[in-house]
Amino acid sequence: MSTRLPTFGDMKAQELKGLLLDKRLLGGGVLFAALALYPGLTMNAYHTRLLAWIMCFAIAALGFNIVLGYTGLLSFGHAAFFGTGMYTVVIAMESAGITDLIVLLVLAMLAAGVVGAVIGALSVKTHEIYFALLTLALAQLLYVLAARDVGGLTRGTDGIGLSRPDFLGIPISEAPAHIYLMGFYYHVILVCLFATIAVLWLVLRSPFGLTLKMIRENETRAEMSGVPILRYRLYSMVLSAMIVGLAGALYAVVVGHVTPEYLDWTMSGEIVFMALLGGIGTFLGPIIGASGFIILQEVALGVTTYWHFTMGLVLFVVVLTLREKGIWGGAKALVDDLNERRDDS
Amino acid sequence: MSTRETDSTSTTQNASTEPILRTENVRKEFGNLVAVDGVSLEFYDDEIVGIIGPNGAGKTTYTNLISGALSLTDGTIVFDGDDISDLRKYKRVRRGLVRSFQIPQIYDELTVFENVQSSVLSRKQENNRLFSLTHRDTASIEETERLLEMFNLESHADEHTEHLPHGVRKILDVAMSFALRPKLMVLDEPTSGVGSREKNAVMETITDAAVERNIGLIFIEHDMELIRSYSDRIVALHEGRVLDDDDPAAVMNSEAVNQFILEGGV
Ligand SMILES: Nc1ncnc2c1ncn2[C@@H]1O[C@H](COP(=O)(O)OP(=O)(O)OP(=O)(O)O)[C@@H](O)[C@H]1O
Ligand SMILES: [Mg+2]
């Protein structure tokens, strides 16, 4: 008994788990390669753009889910971090003349982190609906500041168009738009998505991740275990904000135009929507949710002008039937179920 | 037996002569109601103290003042030589003043193992470790296994806690508190909701573990049999005041205690 293995089972379980992990790594590798080759093989600019778009929002939904799925706080203010990421890039390029993509992305994450720290510090003491409303209100404040052009940096509701950043001193921005996207920028987003997945996978399985789950599951106990819960809620907000800020920064270059709409509450709502759709109770759910949302939006927009209504209906059905499992968790449960039945017979 | 980690904040002199916890004139008012009315008591880390009293006597309120869940209206609390009257809850825990709960406070969507491991990691103040995997952390895993063994929870290790029987949840709650390596543990009705046949087993497990690890115990209990069997000393509270504080036989024979508590049918 004293040599019990980390997975808390016998040796076979341990090996099995190792295999499973490898299978997941393998699956991830294959997916990465397929996604990386897609633009070059198909030369389909529309699909590439759509995929870039999806990946940006997948990063945002993953980042958002740290707060909702792990710490158990429903934020309705994540547009603030997404928008901050976007505005940081465009303002740093326009006003400070910074053109290097890496620098811009780092700046955007830092700026979003700072906004996350401020909004977090003001809101982590509250709970549930109050937390949702407070984060919403604080984010909305940022929207108003940007829309009214307070400080003269945002040019109000017209927004600011931005040019393409360079990379490590290579004047890649001079390439034509579709080549820039299909040959370079799309791959930057892809790498960022997989890096985010890897980092979050690790972090959420660390003592830090366990601490967030402790807070979600039982705050009283967490505190009575010696955890400063407010501080950890704040940490989770900052981490979440930085990742959502990265998503915003990446997205800014894809759309090429930054307006206050990205700071608006509807943007926060869309991020919440994606996470719920894919499943907040699962690690990869938010990615599925972001993909589903954007594809659905494309389809619904094409066939009906009532796309908001259509989307609402879909979310309603998914949440009602699958709850926190979402599409991804629901599908996994279904596969498990089928496997069990096959084993039984 | 594991050695207690040296804690920079502790100023442990001679543990058995100095009380580990001392409350001086502790008072709590809720509006016009005085729930705890000037309670001065001392507790040592080598004794088990039972607290009795009728419903509404202020027992839970008193323990909430000790843990910091409620703020004092007046009075002082000294723990391990330091005034902790204004210290935040989690800081009291980190100093070794730990409570368990009347209704088990555990993490339902985590396994029994994770529940205990989370307490171990919290005690080591490793909550902030970002890039290490909890399921590879051998130090905390081994310690968790020892605790599970100590509380006979091994067979439940991989189960989620939602569907555990109440008695097991209760024990898990206590095991999680033990994982924090307290110097003093306050238990609010550790056997409430536990079947009468299991009550003794639960108390046995708790007191054995406390003795083995040199942990002082304070427990609130309505069951006079249990109080008599397991406490070295009994404190009787009534209307927020100390009615009696003596060894079990003396308290049980005291006229006041008989009048206000034992005959009250609690
Ligand atoms: N948060 C609160 N607000 C107002 N009054 C309270 C509060 N908590 C306790 N009280 C009151 O303080 C008094 C003492 O309550 P307490 O819960 O400490 O009693 P107890 O001895 O634990 O009783 P029991 O044996 O029923 O658990 C009661 O009159 C109770 O109604
Ligand atoms: Mg009580």
JSON list of N, CA and C in Angstrom, two decimals, chain B residues 1 13 25 41-43 49 93 127 139 146 161 168 170 191 224:
[
{"chain": "B", "resi": 1, "resn": "MET", "atom": "N", "xyz": [5.40, 8.48, 13.35]},
{"chain": "B", "resi": 1, "resn": "MET", "atom": "CA", "xyz": [4.76, 9.76, 13.62]},
{"chain": "B", "resi": 1, "resn": "MET", "atom": "C", "xyz": [5.55, 10.90, 13.00]},
{"chain": "B", "resi": 13, "resn": "GLN", "atom": "N", "xyz": [6.44, 27.95, 23.64]},
{"chain": "B", "resi": 13, "resn": "GLN", "atom": "CA", "xyz": [7.33, 27.81, 24.79]},
{"chain": "B", "resi": 13, "resn": "GLN", "atom": "C", "xyz": [7.16, 26.39, 25.32]},
{"chain": "B", "resi": 25, "resn": "ASN", "atom": "N", "xyz": [-12.78, 37.19, 28.40]},
{"chain": "B", "resi": 25, "resn": "ASN", "atom": "CA", "xyz": [-13.98, 38.03, 28.35]},
{"chain": "B", "resi": 25, "resn": "ASN", "atom": "C", "xyz": [-14.57, 38.17, 26.96]},
{"chain": "B", "resi": 41, "resn": "LEU", "atom": "N", "xyz": [-11.86, 31.31, 29.09]},
{"chain": "B", "resi": 41, "resn": "LEU", "atom": "CA", "xyz": [-11.51, 29.89, 29.25]},
{"chain": "B", "resi": 41, "resn": "LEU", "atom": "C", "xyz": [-10.09, 29.66, 28.75]},
{"chain": "B", "resi": 42, "resn": "GLU", "atom": "N", "xyz": [-9.49, 28.57, 29.24]},
{"chain": "B", "resi": 42, "resn": "GLU", "atom": "CA", "xyz": [-8.17, 28.18, 28.76]},
{"chain": "B", "resi": 42, "resn": "GLU", "atom": "C", "xyz": [-8.23, 26.74, 28.26]},
{"chain": "B", "resi": 43, "resn": "PHE", "atom": "N", "xyz": [-7.50, 26.48, 27.20]},
{"chain": "B", "resi": 43, "resn": "PHE", "atom": "CA", "xyz": [-7.45, 25.12, 26.65]},
{"chain": "B", "resi": 43, "resn": "PHE", "atom": "C", "xyz": [-5.99, 24.73, 26.43]},
{"chain": "B", "resi": 49, "resn": "VAL", "atom": "N", "xyz": [-11.58, 18.61, 25.48]},
{"chain": "B", "resi": 49, "resn": "VAL", "atom": "CA", "xyz": [-12.58, 19.34, 26.25]},
{"chain": "B", "resi": 49, "resn": "VAL", "atom": "C", "xyz": [-13.93, 19.25, 25.55]},
{"chain": "B", "resi": 93, "resn": "VAL", "atom": "N", "xyz": [-5.93, 29.50, 10.68]},
{"chain": "B", "resi": 93, "resn": "VAL", "atom": "CA", "xyz": [-5.74, 28.11, 10.26]},
{"chain": "B", "resi": 93, "resn": "VAL", "atom": "C", "xyz": [-4.26, 27.83, 10.06]},
{"chain": "B", "resi": 127, "resn": "ASN", "atom": "N", "xyz": [-0.41, 26.27, -2.65]},
{"chain": "B", "resi": 127, "resn": "ASN", "atom": "CA", "xyz": [-1.51, 26.57, -3.56]},
{"chain": "B", "resi": 127, "resn": "ASN", "atom": "C", "xyz": [-1.07, 27.36, -4.78]},
{"chain": "B", "resi": 139, "resn": "ALA", "atom": "N", "xyz": [5.35, 13.73, -2.56]},
{"chain": "B", "resi": 139, "resn": "ALA", "atom": "CA", "xyz": [5.34, 14.07, -1.13]},
{"chain": "B", "resi": 139, "resn": "ALA", "atom": "C", "xyz": [3.91, 14.21, -0.61]},
{"chain": "B", "resi": 146, "resn": "ARG", "atom": "N", "xyz": [-1.26, 8.25, 3.92]},
{"chain": "B", "resi": 146, "resn": "ARG", "atom": "CA", "xyz": [-1.17, 7.96, 5.36]},
{"chain": "B", "resi": 146, "resn": "ARG", "atom": "C", "xyz": [-2.42, 8.44, 6.09]},
{"chain": "B", "resi": 161, "resn": "THR", "atom": "N", "xyz": [-17.25, 12.47, -3.65]},
{"chain": "B", "resi": 161, "resn": "THR", "atom": "CA", "xyz": [-17.79, 12.47, -2.29]},
{"chain": "B", "resi": 161, "resn": "THR", "atom": "C", "xyz": [-19.32, 12.60, -2.24]},
{"chain": "B", "resi": 168, "resn": "VAL", "atom": "N", "xyz": [-19.23, 8.69, 6.63]},
{"chain": "B", "resi": 168, "resn": "VAL", "atom": "CA", "xyz": [-17.96, 8.79, 5.93]},
{"chain": "B", "resi": 168, "resn": "VAL", "atom": "C", "xyz": [-17.63, 10.24, 5.59]},
{"chain": "B", "resi": 170, "resn": "LYS", "atom": "N", "xyz": [-18.52, 12.78, 7.27]},
{"chain": "B", "resi": 170, "resn": "LYS", "atom": "CA", "xyz": [-18.13, 13.36, 8.55]},
{"chain": "B", "resi": 170, "resn": "LYS", "atom": "C", "xyz": [-16.65, 13.08, 8.84]},
{"chain": "B", "resi": 191, "resn": "THR", "atom": "N", "xyz": [-20.48, 14.20, 15.76]},
{"chain": "B", "resi": 191, "resn": "THR", "atom": "CA", "xyz": [-21.28, 12.99, 15.48]},
{"chain": "B", "resi": 191, "resn": "THR", "atom": "C", "xyz": [-22.72, 13.30, 15.12]},
{"chain": "B", "resi": 224, "resn": "MET", "atom": "N", "xyz": [-24.75, 13.14, 26.03]},
{"chain": "B", "resi": 224, "resn": "MET", "atom": "CA", "xyz": [-24.03, 13.16, 27.30]},
{"chain": "B", "resi": 224, "resn": "MET", "atom": "C", "xyz": [-23.15, 11.93, 27.49]}
]
